[in-house]
Amino acid sequence: MFSVTFAIILPFIIAALVPFIHRRFKFIHIGWLVMLVPITLFVMLARLIPSVASGKTYIQTYSWIPTLNINFTTYLDGLSMILGLLITGVGSLVILYSIYYLSTKESLQHFYCYLLLFMGAMLGVVFSDNLMVLYVFWELTSVSSFLLIAFWNHRKASRLGAQKAMLITVSGGIAMLVGFIMLHTMTGSFSIREIITSIGDYTDHALFVPAMILVLLGAFTKSAQFPFHIWLPDAMEAPTPVSAYLHSATMVKAGIYLVARFTPVFGGDQIWFWTVSGVGMITLFWGSFNAVRQTDLKALLAYSTVSQLGLIMSLLGLGSIALQYGYSADSVLYTQATFAALFHLINHSTFKGALFMVVGIVDHELGTRDIRRLGGLMTFMPITFTVGVIGSLSMAGLPLFNGFLSKEMFFAATVQIMNADVFSLQSLGIIFPVIAWIASVFTFVYCMIIIFKTFLGPVQPEKLDKPLHEAPMGMLISPIILSILVVGIFFFPNLLGAYILKPAMASIYPMFGDPANLTPSIHAWHGVKPELLMTIGVVIVGTLLYRLLKKWKPVYGLLSSRYTFNAFYNNFLSFAASKSTIVTNKYMTGLLRDYLVYIYLFFILTVGGFFFYSGAFSPNFSTDARIRVYEVILVGVMAVAAVAMLFAKSRMTATLLNGVLGYSIAIFFVIFRAPDLALTQLVVESITTVLFLLAFSHLPDWKRENIPSKTKITNAVISVGTGAVVVLVALAVLNYDRFESISTFFEDAYELAGGANIVNAILGDFRGFDTMLEVVVLFIAGLGVYTMIKLRAKKGDENSEN
Amino acid sequence: MKINDVILRTVTKIVVFIILTFGVYLFLSGHNTPGGGFIGGLVLASAIVLLYLSHDIETVQKSLPLDFKLVAASGVLLATGTGIGSLLFGAPFMSQTFAYFDLPVFGKTELTTVTIFEAGVALAVVGVVVTIILSISEDE
């Protein structure tokens, strides 16, 4: 019996075992064993296709943190089925490819461990119903992709690319987490299915739009939408199997999946429509425009991936408008955009996976992927060439390949959207087909670049490090399978539509009843319609533009490299680092004097500020005792001694003045009838004075410090302020009479503790615990002095800190 | 040049006994009149410091062969020990008790566990104060 939870867990279990198996079976390439995992899962999932197509869904729940409503709930429906099949299917092919691509000298156990981690995390993302579990797997994909991009971590570019991908995707992931928490706050549920059924009541909630924007941020960063697309070209430093798997077929589709999954939640809202379709359109154009200028094949494919992801994203945005209308015969027309998005999602995975593998083969066999050094490979690499042409033409949207079908449907959807009469589309709707068409022209141009610059034209053997030859068969199997799929889908698209896309449509439009109405029959030829004319136009203008490429390529030079998003990202990082260094150096001066200023300032502001604001500075002198003459005299003596100490010229004077203060306090204790305190104060004062004097014999002469007068004034202000706050607070709390004093209890000390001296009874009996610990403190201080003096390292001693 | 400090030494010999007696008195009287372990300990320590001042360290060490670190440690041990001792009688930590006894010479006398605790405090104070002063003054 198949269990979705098992499908998520299995890759993790095998990933944990990979290092052990690798050590045991050195003679066999570990990839062969790893490949069994996605194949098994693919077969298991494929067996469920008929039942999912008939509308069945599979749900399973395991308690994880039930008190927080976080449970490990897996949910298999049409939408997650598409992604599940892509992850396991392309995963199997990529692992097969990587077996021939990576030599056994690489640390394969790490590679396959990361890859399996990624696969499990990705399956977790698409099968999770619980938002928190989804987030956990979402971040796991970020982390494992980080590890895979930096697989060759001895290269600087790999590390930088991994860092960039990590920073951008994790920032988006955290935004998404906040969005999820907002969703939970609104609806009280973490389950996506429950949220979909209840979200209708919350569309006016204050958190609805923020949650939508934050979830979209997560989706846009993950699937490299404008302007977060900059991490994807840099992630091309990863080994090519990783690029083929993560950065074309699976991880970048996680954002697409998220948008599709949340369409029933947020779709139908104007902001959602314009953000998703608008950002998708910009990404579509910007990616295809930039792909043309690339000279590195992988970078070209990266920008092309960005562009195609923008296409899918914009289609999802266009399709969401159907939810605005509710279910009717008209609104079904708009769902065709979503259908096209899902269809292109699958198509893109097939042809882009094949293209990445082709580029990988070229790179692996010839040692370069720079189109300026390549050319005329057709005769030397016929199979690679065939696969490359199939992939490129499909991407360009030409007939006989599945890209044609989805591109036609894309054009149809953009034309259709002009008929909508909501969201001010009557006037603005025209931009969709226009941008789509322009972007398609650029797409056509870079597809031609791939074919003509790489495989046709003159051979340049002098620029290559390795002899020209065809790749080994094992490397070619996976791209061949993918290209067969590319052609196969073109001829039998409705098979895919009926079994895979129909249930997915049902999960995006759950309230639209029978999904069969949402599933159009796909035809390669449906008469002369606007979309066909658009395609013909694309081919004509695209060919022209490709021919004249040299003429208009300087256009790219107009855009200074200082204003690119990459430059912005780099500047932002270095700006943040340098500014935070400056700020930290500003206040972390290393001077105790400055830190004390902060502490006192904080004290004045918080304590003084609080008392001031709460109006607590209202001293009440009515119940004060009468002030007697000798108290005034004593205070006068202390004030004179204290002020004199500030201006003392020698250390001895300061110490003796300090003694005056101490003895005066002892006299105060006498006046206020505290004989124990007076005795202790006298003796302690004497002994500390002796200690001061003893310690002075070890200190250098007392030099006047040359403090700038500005600092002096600051210090004076702060010390006066601190003193004033303390005095005011003391005056304010002096006559506090909200509660009875507990001292009456201690007055019975003779009966309770057998001692007439209350102070001593408190110290030894009532609160003996304090005294005990104070004794320990004293002991520790004594040992501290002893060890500091006896055990300190003498000059020339070894540093004995260790 | 060696200073003739015969007066200081002679006075010290007498005064030390007075101070020591006073210290013990303060310690014992603490329960009912001002005084107690802390003050008693400090006064005893000051007597010993006076000895160090009037004589040199070696001479005092010879006549008073005590390791004051050990004195301090045993004081701490005694103070915490009384707290643990009360546990043996099923009472909460640090419960003190007292009772009146008829002793042969002193007559009716109050004996209390607080005195043991205070003795620990006094020993710790003497040990620590003397240790600190000796450490600093011996340091070259």
XYZ file of N, CA, C and O in Angstrom, chain A residues 358-481:
496
model
N 22.239 18.658 -22.389
C 23.018 18.841 -23.624
C 24.206 19.766 -23.354
O 25.352 19.470 -23.723
N 23.907 20.896 -22.689
C 24.984 21.834 -22.379
C 26.027 21.163 -21.481
O 27.235 21.355 -21.662
N 25.537 20.354 -20.552
C 26.455 19.624 -19.680
C 27.356 18.701 -20.477
O 28.557 18.593 -20.209
N 26.776 18.038 -21.462
C 27.569 17.128 -22.309
C 28.650 17.911 -23.054
O 29.820 17.541 -23.063
N 28.232 19.040 -23.648
C 29.194 19.861 -24.392
C 30.324 20.296 -23.463
O 31.518 20.182 -23.788
N 29.950 20.774 -22.290
C 30.933 21.243 -21.319
C 31.862 20.111 -20.900
O 33.085 20.250 -20.840
N 31.263 18.939 -20.632
C 32.006 17.795 -20.116
C 32.958 17.236 -21.165
O 34.091 16.864 -20.866
N 32.513 17.187 -22.429
C 33.318 16.543 -23.466
C 34.325 17.500 -24.097
O 35.371 17.078 -24.567
N 33.995 18.796 -24.127
C 34.868 19.739 -24.817
C 35.567 20.703 -23.876
O 36.475 21.422 -24.290
N 35.115 20.750 -22.630
C 35.811 21.583 -21.643
C 35.420 23.041 -21.683
O 36.024 23.858 -21.001
N 34.420 23.425 -22.487
C 33.975 24.822 -22.474
C 32.504 24.876 -22.814
O 31.956 23.966 -23.428
N 31.857 25.935 -22.359
C 30.475 26.147 -22.776
C 30.302 27.578 -23.248
O 29.224 28.139 -23.237
N 31.398 28.178 -23.663
C 31.372 29.531 -24.196
C 31.033 29.458 -25.676
O 31.750 28.821 -26.453
N 29.939 30.127 -26.095
C 29.511 29.972 -27.492
C 30.499 30.594 -28.465
O 30.491 30.292 -29.642
N 31.388 31.467 -27.968
C 32.372 32.058 -28.873
C 33.450 31.056 -29.262
O 34.179 31.242 -30.222
N 33.593 29.983 -28.461
C 34.618 28.977 -28.782
C 34.011 27.744 -29.427
O 34.732 26.868 -29.865
N 32.667 27.670 -29.414
C 32.009 26.488 -29.954
C 31.535 26.748 -31.369
O 31.470 27.887 -31.832
N 31.131 25.683 -32.020
C 30.590 25.822 -33.359
C 30.784 24.531 -34.136
O 31.728 23.775 -33.885
N 29.829 24.245 -35.033
C 29.963 23.100 -35.911
C 30.024 21.751 -35.225
O 30.636 20.815 -35.704
N 29.370 21.650 -34.098
C 29.435 20.374 -33.386
C 28.517 19.323 -33.998
O 28.578 18.157 -33.632
N 27.668 19.741 -34.942
C 26.636 18.852 -35.464
C 27.213 17.551 -35.994
O 26.724 16.469 -35.681
N 28.270 17.660 -36.750
C 28.785 16.449 -37.383
C 29.514 15.544 -36.389
O 29.596 14.348 -36.589
N 30.023 16.152 -35.300
C 30.775 15.334 -34.347
C 29.867 14.746 -33.263
O 30.145 13.698 -32.723
N 28.822 15.475 -32.935
C 27.929 15.027 -31.873
C 26.501 14.976 -32.401
O 25.668 15.798 -32.030
N 26.192 14.021 -33.260
C 24.865 14.024 -33.893
C 23.717 13.849 -32.898
O 22.694 14.522 -33.006
N 23.908 12.971 -31.915
C 22.788 12.717 -30.985
C 22.565 13.938 -30.106
O 21.438 14.411 -29.925
N 23.655 14.471 -29.564
C 23.547 15.668 -28.740
C 22.899 16.791 -29.524
O 22.049 17.525 -29.017
N 23.293 16.883 -30.787
C 22.738 17.933 -31.652
C 21.229 17.764 -31.803
O 20.465 18.713 -31.653
N 20.816 16.526 -32.073
C 19.385 16.280 -32.265
C 18.602 16.687 -31.022
O 17.592 17.399 -31.102
N 19.084 16.233 -29.881
C 18.380 16.555 -28.637
C 18.364 18.063 -28.427
O 17.330 18.647 -28.058
N 19.497 18.703 -28.681
C 19.583 20.146 -28.496
C 18.600 20.880 -29.397
O 17.947 21.832 -28.965
N 18.495 20.438 -30.640
C 17.571 21.104 -31.571
C 16.137 20.902 -31.124
O 15.328 21.842 -31.116
N 15.814 19.671 -30.732
C 14.436 19.419 -30.276
C 14.100 20.327 -29.099
O 13.059 20.994 -29.063
N 15.021 20.382 -28.128
C 14.782 21.213 -26.940
C 14.644 22.672 -27.308
O 13.716 23.355 -26.863
N 15.548 23.172 -28.161
C 15.530 24.594 -28.491
C 14.283 24.967 -29.267
O 13.640 25.984 -28.993
N 13.917 24.136 -30.246
C 12.743 24.469 -31.057
C 11.475 24.392 -30.221
O 10.548 25.190 -30.392
N 11.461 23.467 -29.283
C 10.308 23.391 -28.410
C 10.227 24.647 -27.554
O 9.156 25.213 -27.337
N 11.403 25.100 -27.074
C 11.422 26.300 -26.253
C 11.009 27.513 -27.073
O 10.308 28.402 -26.601
N 11.421 27.520 -28.347
C 11.065 28.641 -29.209
C 9.588 28.606 -29.565
O 9.029 29.616 -29.983
N 8.955 27.449 -29.383
C 7.520 27.355 -29.649
C 7.183 27.039 -31.088
O 6.279 27.632 -31.666
N 7.925 26.112 -31.667
C 7.661 25.733 -33.053
C 6.871 24.429 -33.105
O 6.923 23.636 -32.181
N 6.133 24.217 -34.174
C 5.320 23.003 -34.282
C 6.173 21.731 -34.243
O 7.398 21.788 -34.425
N 5.523 20.652 -33.999
C 6.091 19.318 -33.833
C 6.661 19.129 -32.422
O 7.062 18.027 -32.068
N 6.694 20.177 -31.627
C 7.218 20.035 -30.262
C 6.214 20.613 -29.268
O 5.432 21.505 -29.616
N 6.271 20.126 -28.045
C 5.222 20.480 -27.089
C 5.218 21.970 -26.742
O 4.201 22.523 -26.376
N 6.383 22.632 -26.901
C 6.433 24.057 -26.621
C 5.493 24.856 -27.498
O 4.963 25.887 -27.098
N 5.266 24.351 -28.686
C 4.347 25.027 -29.609
C 2.947 25.089 -29.014
O 2.303 26.140 -29.011
N 2.496 23.964 -28.502
C 1.138 23.913 -27.953
C 0.972 24.885 -26.798
O 0.016 25.655 -26.728
N 1.952 24.841 -25.878
C 1.764 25.704 -24.715
C 1.927 27.165 -25.083
O 1.254 28.025 -24.531
N 2.794 27.432 -26.059
C 2.954 28.833 -26.472
C 1.689 29.336 -27.161
O 1.252 30.472 -26.931
N 1.062 28.504 -27.962
C -0.200 28.885 -28.580
C -1.253 29.195 -27.520
O -1.980 30.187 -27.598
N -1.318 28.315 -26.528
C -2.309 28.524 -25.476
C -1.997 29.791 -24.685
O -2.900 30.492 -24.216
N -0.697 30.085 -24.546
C -0.294 31.301 -23.848
C -0.772 32.536 -24.617
O -1.399 33.446 -24.053
N -0.522 32.535 -25.908
C -0.983 33.670 -26.716
C -2.498 33.788 -26.653
O -3.044 34.890 -26.518
N -3.174 32.647 -26.757
C -4.639 32.660 -26.712
C -5.122 33.282 -25.409
O -6.057 34.088 -25.388
N -4.432 32.920 -24.301
C -4.852 33.438 -22.996
C -4.638 34.935 -22.906
O -5.480 35.663 -22.378
N -3.507 35.424 -23.446
C -3.254 36.865 -23.359
C -4.237 37.641 -24.234
O -4.636 38.749 -23.888
N -4.615 37.043 -25.347
C -5.607 37.723 -26.189
C -6.966 37.703 -25.501
O -7.702 38.694 -25.472
N -7.265 36.585 -24.893
C -8.555 36.409 -24.221
C -8.740 37.423 -23.086
O -9.838 37.933 -22.861
N -7.652 37.738 -22.406
C -7.769 38.572 -21.211
C -8.247 39.974 -21.561
O -8.797 40.686 -20.738
N -8.071 40.369 -22.835
C -8.511 41.712 -23.221
C -10.024 41.823 -23.193
O -10.573 42.922 -23.138
N -10.712 40.674 -23.236
C -12.173 40.696 -23.214
C -12.734 40.852 -21.810
O -13.928 41.057 -21.639
N -11.852 40.683 -20.817
C -12.351 40.784 -19.445
C -12.735 42.227 -19.155
O -12.102 43.158 -19.630
N -13.780 42.434 -18.368
C -14.199 43.806 -18.088
C -14.088 44.123 -16.595
O -14.877 44.850 -16.040
N -13.094 43.526 -15.948
C -12.823 43.895 -14.554
C -11.388 44.398 -14.448
O -10.593 44.224 -15.376
N -11.065 44.953 -13.293
C -9.695 45.388 -12.980
C -9.166 46.348 -14.051
O -7.996 46.314 -14.390
N -9.979 47.187 -14.625
C -9.615 48.120 -15.698
C -8.801 47.440 -16.805
O -7.830 47.967 -17.304
N -9.232 46.219 -17.169
C -8.491 45.480 -18.198
C -8.833 45.947 -19.603
O -8.099 45.671 -20.545
N -9.998 46.646 -19.757
C -10.384 47.078 -21.099
C -9.305 47.966 -21.688
O -8.994 47.892 -22.865
N -8.715 48.819 -20.811
C -7.707 49.745 -21.326
C -6.294 49.174 -21.208
O -5.463 49.370 -22.084
N -6.022 48.452 -20.124
C -4.656 47.986 -19.898
C -4.396 46.594 -20.477
O -3.253 46.175 -20.581
N -5.460 45.877 -20.814
C -5.307 44.479 -21.221
C -4.407 44.289 -22.416
O -3.785 43.245 -22.585
N -4.288 45.329 -23.245
C -3.517 45.193 -24.484
C -2.042 44.919 -24.207
O -1.352 44.310 -25.024
N -1.551 45.351 -23.022
C -0.119 45.165 -22.756
C 0.250 43.688 -22.666
O 1.369 43.315 -22.970
N -0.705 42.846 -22.270
C -0.341 41.431 -22.096
C 0.072 40.775 -23.402
O 1.172 40.241 -23.498
N -0.770 40.804 -24.448
C -0.313 40.167 -25.698
C 0.927 40.838 -26.271
O 1.775 40.157 -26.842
N 1.058 42.156 -26.081
C 2.212 42.845 -26.668
C 3.509 42.363 -26.016
O 4.459 41.949 -26.698
N 3.533 42.400 -24.670
C 4.752 41.937 -23.988
C 5.008 40.473 -24.312
O 6.144 40.064 -24.572
N 3.953 39.677 -24.299
C 4.119 38.247 -24.577
C 4.745 38.041 -25.944
O 5.647 37.217 -26.111
N 4.281 38.820 -26.889
C 4.791 38.643 -28.248
C 6.265 39.060 -28.328
O 7.116 38.339 -28.864
N 6.600 40.239 -27.741
C 7.988 40.712 -27.792
C 8.908 39.709 -27.110
O 9.977 39.335 -27.625
N 8.484 39.240 -25.955
C 9.315 38.283 -25.227
C 9.502 37.011 -26.034
O 10.582 36.412 -26.035
N 8.463 36.596 -26.744
C 8.586 35.383 -27.551
C 9.576 35.569 -28.680
O 10.279 34.637 -29.071
N 9.628 36.791 -29.213
C 10.609 37.056 -30.264
C 12.020 36.858 -29.714
O 12.852 36.184 -30.323
N 12.264 37.426 -28.532
C 13.596 37.256 -27.944
C 13.872 35.792 -27.633
O 14.982 35.305 -27.801
N 12.820 35.094 -27.174
C 12.988 33.671 -26.900
C 13.422 32.949 -28.175
O 14.341 32.131 -28.177
N 12.753 33.291 -29.268
C 13.109 32.681 -30.543
C 14.576 32.975 -30.876
O 15.325 32.084 -31.292
N 15.006 34.219 -30.640
C 16.380 34.593 -30.988
C 17.381 33.778 -30.187
O 18.329 33.206 -30.736
N 17.186 33.671 -28.864
C 18.219 32.945 -28.111
C 18.172 31.445 -28.382
O 19.175 30.758 -28.264
N 16.988 30.923 -28.757
C 16.951 29.511 -29.145
C 17.772 29.294 -30.415
O 18.483 28.296 -30.549
N 17.682 30.271 -31.334
C 18.485 30.169 -32.551
C 19.976 30.249 -32.210
O 20.796 29.559 -32.804
N 20.303 31.106 -31.238
C 21.712 31.214 -30.836
C 22.217 29.857 -30.356
O 23.314 29.416 -30.721
N 21.392 29.182 -29.531
C 21.827 27.868 -29.033
C 22.117 26.942 -30.204
O 23.164 26.293 -30.274
N 21.192 26.886 -31.156
C 21.364 25.928 -32.254
C 22.520 26.335 -33.156
O 23.439 25.550 -33.404
N 22.470 27.591 -33.642
C 23.414 27.968 -34.699
C 24.821 28.198 -34.187
O 25.785 27.803 -34.810
N 24.941 28.834 -33.014
C 26.288 29.152 -32.530
C 26.987 27.915 -31.986
O 28.206 27.839 -31.978
N 26.198 26.951 -31.503
C 26.831 25.793 -30.888
C 27.056 24.669 -31.884
O 28.138 24.102 -31.967
N 26.021 24.366 -32.650
C 26.081 23.136 -33.429
C 26.359 23.375 -34.909
O 26.825 22.486 -35.596
N 26.035 24.587 -35.400
C 26.265 24.845 -36.824
C 27.439 25.807 -36.964
O 28.076 26.187 -35.991
N 27.697 26.206 -38.168
C 28.781 27.140 -38.404
C 30.131 26.452 -38.437
O 30.224 25.224 -38.425
N 31.198 27.242 -38.473
C 32.535 26.667 -38.599
C 32.995 26.014 -37.282
O 32.643 26.476 -36.202
N 33.779 24.950 -37.403
C 34.363 24.310 -36.221
C 35.589 25.115 -35.811
O 36.303 25.650 -36.653
N 35.826 25.207 -34.514
C 36.995 25.955 -34.038
C 37.833 25.062 -33.130
O 37.893 25.282 -31.917
N 38.433 24.019 -33.697
C 39.158 23.060 -32.847
C 40.320 23.706 -32.114
O 40.702 23.258 -31.032
N 40.877 24.801 -32.668
C 42.054 25.400 -32.030
C 41.681 26.049 -30.699
O 42.525 26.262 -29.839
N 40.381 26.366 -30.532
C 39.973 27.007 -29.298
C 39.540 26.007 -28.236
O 39.158 26.379 -27.134
N 39.529 24.718 -28.583
C 39.054 23.710 -27.631
C 40.235 22.957 -27.032
O 41.264 22.765 -27.682
N 40.063 22.553 -25.780
C 41.138 21.829 -25.100
C 41.097 20.341 -25.405
O 42.093 19.639 -25.270
N 39.912 19.842 -25.761
C 39.766 18.402 -25.925
C 39.376 18.074 -27.355
O 38.798 18.925 -28.055
N 39.655 16.852 -27.830
C 39.242 16.474 -29.177
C 37.736 16.354 -29.280
O 37.059 16.060 -28.299
N 37.217 16.613 -30.476
C 35.783 16.553 -30.691
C 35.325 15.106 -30.774
O 35.863 14.316 -31.548
N 34.313 14.746 -29.998
C 33.767 13.388 -30.103
C 32.409 13.357 -29.418
O 32.058 14.245 -28.652
N 31.661 12.326 -29.762
C 30.329 12.171 -29.179
C 30.448 11.707 -27.726
O 31.439 11.101 -27.313
N 29.432 12.064 -26.932
C 29.429 11.698 -25.524
C 29.150 10.205 -25.359
O 28.598 9.571 -26.249
N 29.524 9.630 -24.213
C 29.190 8.218 -23.960
C 27.680 8.030 -23.924
O 26.925 8.946 -23.576
N 27.266 6.843 -24.253
C 25.830 6.551 -24.386
C 25.079 6.808 -23.085
O 23.972 7.339 -23.079
N 25.683 6.441 -21.955
C 24.994 6.561 -20.674
C 24.555 7.989 -20.392
O 23.483 8.237 -19.840
N 25.391 8.933 -20.848
C 25.056 10.327 -20.610
C 23.903 10.773 -21.498
O 23.204 11.728 -21.182
N 23.743 10.088 -22.621
C 22.755 10.536 -23.603
C 21.362 9.993 -23.323
O 20.381 10.513 -23.837
N 21.283 8.917 -22.509
C 19.976 8.263 -22.313
C 18.945 9.258 -21.790
O 17.861 9.413 -22.352
N 19.310 9.971 -20.706
C 18.332 10.863 -20.080
C 17.859 11.953 -21.028
O 16.647 12.145 -21.181
N 18.765 12.696 -21.698
C 18.245 13.715 -22.627
C 17.428 13.113 -23.746
O 16.460 13.740 -24.199
N 17.778 11.894 -24.181
C 16.982 11.286 -25.258
C 15.563 11.019 -24.768
O 14.579 11.345 -25.438
N 15.468 10.456 -23.552
C 14.128 10.188 -23.000
C 13.328 11.483 -22.918
O 12.157 11.552 -23.305
